[in-house]
Every structure is written in structure tokens, then in C-alpha cells.
PDB file of C-alpha atoms in Angstrom:
ATOM      1  CA  MET X1162      31.616  55.097   4.417  1.00 82.00           C
ATOM      2  CA  LYS X1163      33.344  53.650   1.121  1.00 90.00           C
ATOM      3  CA  LEU X1164      34.174  50.719   3.155  1.00 91.00           C
ATOM      4  CA  VAL X1165      31.193  50.234   4.556  1.00 92.00           C
ATOM      5  CA  SER X1166      29.319  50.566   1.193  1.00 94.00           C
ATOM      6  CA  LEU X1167      31.877  48.192  -0.599  1.00 95.00           C
ATOM      7  CA  VAL X1168      31.433  45.409   2.091  1.00 93.00           C
ATOM      8  CA  MET X1169      27.538  45.849   1.833  1.00 94.00           C
ATOM      9  CA  ILE X1170      27.360  45.710  -2.023  1.00 95.00           C
ATOM     10  CA  ALA X1171      29.987  42.980  -2.299  1.00 95.00           C
ATOM     11  CA  GLY X1172      28.090  40.898   0.452  1.00 94.00           C
ATOM     12  CA  LEU X1173      25.002  41.288  -1.620  1.00 93.00           C
ATOM     13  CA  ILE X1174      26.391  40.293  -4.586  1.00 95.00           C
ATOM     14  CA  LEU X1175      28.142  37.144  -2.974  1.00 94.00           C
ATOM     15  CA  LEU X1176      24.745  36.402  -1.238  1.00 92.00           C
ATOM     16  CA  TYR X1177      23.110  36.186  -4.390  1.00 93.00           C
ATOM     17  CA  PHE X1178      25.727  33.800  -5.860  1.00 94.00           C
ATOM     18  CA  VAL X1179      25.754  31.461  -2.593  1.00 91.00           C
ATOM     19  CA  ASP X1180      22.043  31.197  -2.516  1.00 90.00           C
ATOM     20  CA  ALA X1181      21.980  30.441  -6.344  1.00 91.00           C
ATOM     21  CA  ALA X1182      24.603  27.800  -5.711  1.00 92.00           C
ATOM     22  CA  LEU X1183      22.925  26.284  -2.832  1.00 88.00           C
ATOM     23  CA  LYS X1184      19.591  26.684  -4.183  1.00 88.00           C
ATOM     24  CA  ILE X1185      18.226  28.497  -1.144  1.00 86.00           C
ATOM     25  CA  HIS X1186      15.187  30.505  -1.384  1.00 84.00           C
ATOM     26  CA  ILE X1187      15.720  33.328   1.006  1.00 84.00           C
ATOM     27  CA  MET X1188      12.531  35.544   0.375  1.00 86.00           C
ATOM     28  CA  ASN X1189      10.367  33.453   2.811  1.00 85.00           C
ATOM     29  CA  TRP X1190       9.787  34.445   6.227  1.00 86.00           C
ATOM     30  CA  GLU X1191      11.570  31.298   7.594  1.00 82.00           C
ATOM     31  CA  MET X1192      14.754  32.115   6.017  1.00 85.00           C
ATOM     32  CA  LEU X1193      14.703  35.775   6.422  1.00 88.00           C
ATOM     33  CA  THR X1194      14.561  35.386  10.112  1.00 86.00           C
ATOM     34  CA  HIS X1195      17.356  32.797  10.073  1.00 85.00           C
ATOM     35  CA  SER X1196      19.572  34.759   7.916  1.00 89.00           C
ATOM     36  CA  ALA X1197      18.959  38.142  10.058  1.00 91.00           C
ATOM     37  CA  LEU X1198      19.557  36.152  13.120  1.00 88.00           C
ATOM     38  CA  ARG X1199      22.965  34.834  12.121  1.00 89.00           C
ATOM     39  CA  PHE X1200      23.757  38.313  10.398  1.00 94.00           C
ATOM     40  CA  PHE X1201      23.119  40.559  13.343  1.00 92.00           C
ATOM     41  CA  THR X1202      24.791  37.642  15.658  1.00 90.00           C
ATOM     42  CA  GLY X1203      27.963  38.158  13.704  1.00 90.00           C
ATOM     43  CA  PHE X1204      27.598  41.851  13.492  1.00 92.00           C
ATOM     44  CA  ILE X1205      27.184  42.648  17.309  1.00 90.00           C
ATOM     45  CA  LEU X1206      29.065  39.694  18.846  1.00 88.00           C
ATOM     46  CA  ILE X1207      32.089  39.063  16.393  1.00 88.00           C
ATOM     47  CA  GLY X1208      32.329  42.355  14.464  1.00 87.00           C
ATOM     48  CA  ILE X1209      31.847  44.826  17.331  1.00 86.00           C
ATOM     49  CA  GLY X1210      32.509  42.938  20.344  1.00 86.00           C
ATOM     50  CA  VAL X1211      35.357  40.655  18.994  1.00 84.00           C
ATOM     51  CA  PHE X1212      37.568  42.326  16.553  1.00 82.00           C
ATOM     52  CA  TYR X1213      36.497  46.070  17.048  1.00 82.00           C
ATOM     53  CA  ALA X1214      36.014  46.707  20.725  1.00 83.00           C
ATOM     54  CA  HIS X1215      37.931  43.564  22.090  1.00 84.00           C
ATOM     55  CA  LYS X1216      35.293  43.469  24.812  1.00 85.00           C
ATOM     56  CA  ILE X1217      34.559  39.725  24.351  1.00 85.00           C
ATOM     57  CA  ARG X1218      37.136  37.040  23.704  1.00 86.00           C
ATOM     58  CA  LEU X1219      36.483  34.865  20.545  1.00 84.00           C
ATOM     59  CA  LYS X1220      36.132  31.778  22.377  1.00 87.00           C
ATOM     60  CA  SER X1221      33.269  33.509  24.469  1.00 88.00           C
ATOM     61  CA  ALA X1222      31.685  34.724  21.195  1.00 87.00           C
ATOM     62  CA  VAL X1223      31.898  31.572  19.494  1.00 86.00           C
ATOM     63  CA  PHE X1224      30.273  29.820  22.581  1.00 90.00           C
ATOM     64  CA  LEU X1225      27.397  32.442  22.430  1.00 89.00           C
ATOM     65  CA  ILE X1226      26.804  31.946  18.779  1.00 88.00           C
ATOM     66  CA  LEU X1227      26.718  28.218  19.005  1.00 87.00           C
ATOM     67  CA  VAL X1228      24.075  28.775  21.957  1.00 89.00           C
ATOM     68  CA  LEU X1229      21.948  31.054  19.889  1.00 87.00           C
ATOM     69  CA  VAL X1230      22.330  28.836  16.914  1.00 83.00           C
ATOM     70  CA  LEU X1231      21.208  25.493  18.646  1.00 84.00           C
ATOM     71  CA  ALA X1232      18.430  27.396  20.257  1.00 85.00           C
ATOM     72  CA  ASP X1233      17.128  28.322  17.061  1.00 82.00           C
ATOM     73  CA  ASP X1234      17.553  24.786  15.651  1.00 79.00           C
ATOM     74  CA  ILE X1235      15.538  23.394  18.612  1.00 83.00           C
ATOM     75  CA  MET X1236      12.871  25.792  18.093  1.00 83.00           C
ATOM     76  CA  ASP X1237      12.600  24.645  14.560  1.00 80.00           C
ATOM     77  CA  TYR X1238      12.737  21.123  15.460  1.00 80.00           C
ATOM     78  CA  TYR X1239       9.509  21.583  17.717  1.00 85.00           C
ATOM     79  CA  ARG X1240       7.648  23.744  15.292  1.00 82.00           C
ATOM     80  CA  LYS X1241       8.374  20.979  12.589  1.00 78.00           C
ATOM     81  CA  VAL X1242      10.416  22.941  10.419  1.00 75.00           C
ATOM     82  CA  ASN X1243      13.339  21.115   8.988  1.00 71.00           C
ATOM     83  CA  SER X1244      16.249  23.468   8.156  1.00 66.00           C
ATOM     84  CA  PHE X1245      19.193  21.617   9.518  1.00 71.00           C
ATOM     85  CA  SER X1246      20.966  20.686   6.098  1.00 77.00           C
ATOM     86  CA  PHE X1247      24.312  21.166   4.970  1.00 81.00           C
ATOM     87  CA  GLU X1248      23.228  24.025   2.713  1.00 83.00           C
ATOM     88  CA  ASP X1249      21.477  25.821   5.500  1.00 82.00           C
ATOM     89  CA  THR X1250      24.835  25.717   7.652  1.00 83.00           C
ATOM     90  CA  LEU X1251      26.851  27.138   5.001  1.00 87.00           C
ATOM     91  CA  HIS X1252      24.465  29.849   4.172  1.00 88.00           C
ATOM     92  CA  GLY X1253      24.314  30.480   7.960  1.00 87.00           C
ATOM     93  CA  VAL X1254      28.261  30.509   8.303  1.00 88.00           C
ATOM     94  CA  TYR X1255      28.296  33.080   5.267  1.00 93.00           C
ATOM     95  CA  MET X1256      25.906  35.398   7.118  1.00 93.00           C
ATOM     96  CA  LEU X1257      27.873  35.242  10.120  1.00 91.00           C
ATOM     97  CA  LEU X1258      30.915  36.151   8.423  1.00 92.00           C
ATOM     98  CA  TRP X1259      29.408  38.907   6.371  1.00 93.00           C
ATOM     99  CA  GLY X1260      27.728  40.423   9.681  1.00 93.00           C
ATOM    100  CA  SER X1261      31.110  40.385  11.415  1.00 92.00           C
ATOM    101  CA  LEU X1262      32.613  42.395   8.483  1.00 92.00           C
ATOM    102  CA  MET X1263      29.841  44.760   8.207  1.00 94.00           C
ATOM    103  CA  GLY X1264      30.055  45.214  12.101  1.00 91.00           C
ATOM    104  CA  TYR X1265      33.955  45.936  11.994  1.00 91.00           C
ATOM    105  CA  ALA X1266      33.672  48.112   8.977  1.00 91.00           C
ATOM    106  CA  PHE X1267      30.878  50.265  10.562  1.00 92.00           C
ATOM    107  CA  MET X1268      32.457  50.596  13.764  1.00 90.00           C
ATOM    108  CA  LYS X1269      35.739  51.607  12.008  1.00 88.00           C
ATOM    109  CA  HIS X1270      33.738  54.169  10.009  1.00 90.00           C
ATOM    110  CA  SER X1271      31.926  55.484  13.117  1.00 88.00           C
ATOM    111  CA  LYS X1272      34.874  55.840  15.233  1.00 86.00           C
ATOM    112  CA  ASP X1273      37.045  57.673  12.179  1.00 87.00           C
ATOM    113  CA  LYS X1274      33.926  60.008  11.654  1.00 87.00           C
ATOM    114  CA  ALA X1275      34.134  60.557  15.299  1.00 87.00           C
ATOM    115  CA  ASP X1276      37.579  61.281  15.747  1.00 86.00           C
ATOM    116  CA  LYS X1277      37.531  64.106  12.836  1.00 84.00           C
ATOM    117  CA  GLN X1278      34.916  65.929  14.818  1.00 81.00           C
TER     118      GLN X1278
END
């Protein structure tokens, strides 16, 4: 649990600094949904599927992520929301990386806990 807590706390601290450096206001509904989509995509597809369980190849996971991000950007385009900027892309990459680290750490902790019992 120490590793999961460490990754979560370090990720939140780095998120604060990334948002401050890129001047992104994450506390609105639009950015929360974008961040959550990218975080949980990284958590499930990359962290669990690729790095931990080895059920998905990295190339397939990257393709699925690109499809999800492209679909999200197309939906924003039709809703007349301009969220396609370099800063938002960097923020999305950070959320994917943090989500993948959290997914790997969580599954490693779950497996270690199950092996002890």
C-alpha cells in the first residue's frame, strides 16, 4: 500500500505543478472529464493490460488510446469546445502516464496481498 500511496501523492503534487505551469484550470466540469478519461484509460489499458497482465500489446493499447482521444476531440469539436492546444495535450499525456503508474502499482499491490493470504 505504500507504493500506491506514494504514486498517488507524488502524482497529485506533480499535477498541481503541471497545472500551474501550463495555466490549466482543472476544477471545471470539462477539464475534469478530460482528465478522468485519460487517467482511467492509462490506468486500465496501459497500467493493467500492458504492463501488469501482459494481455494487450503496447501497440494495440496505444492505438486504442489514440482512438479514444480522437473521439473525445471530435466530440468537443461538434460541441464547439476548443480544447485542442499544446498545453492540453501535455496535460493529457501526464494524466495517461500517471494513470498507467497507478494501475501498475495497484495491481502489484493487489497481487502481493492475494499471495500473502
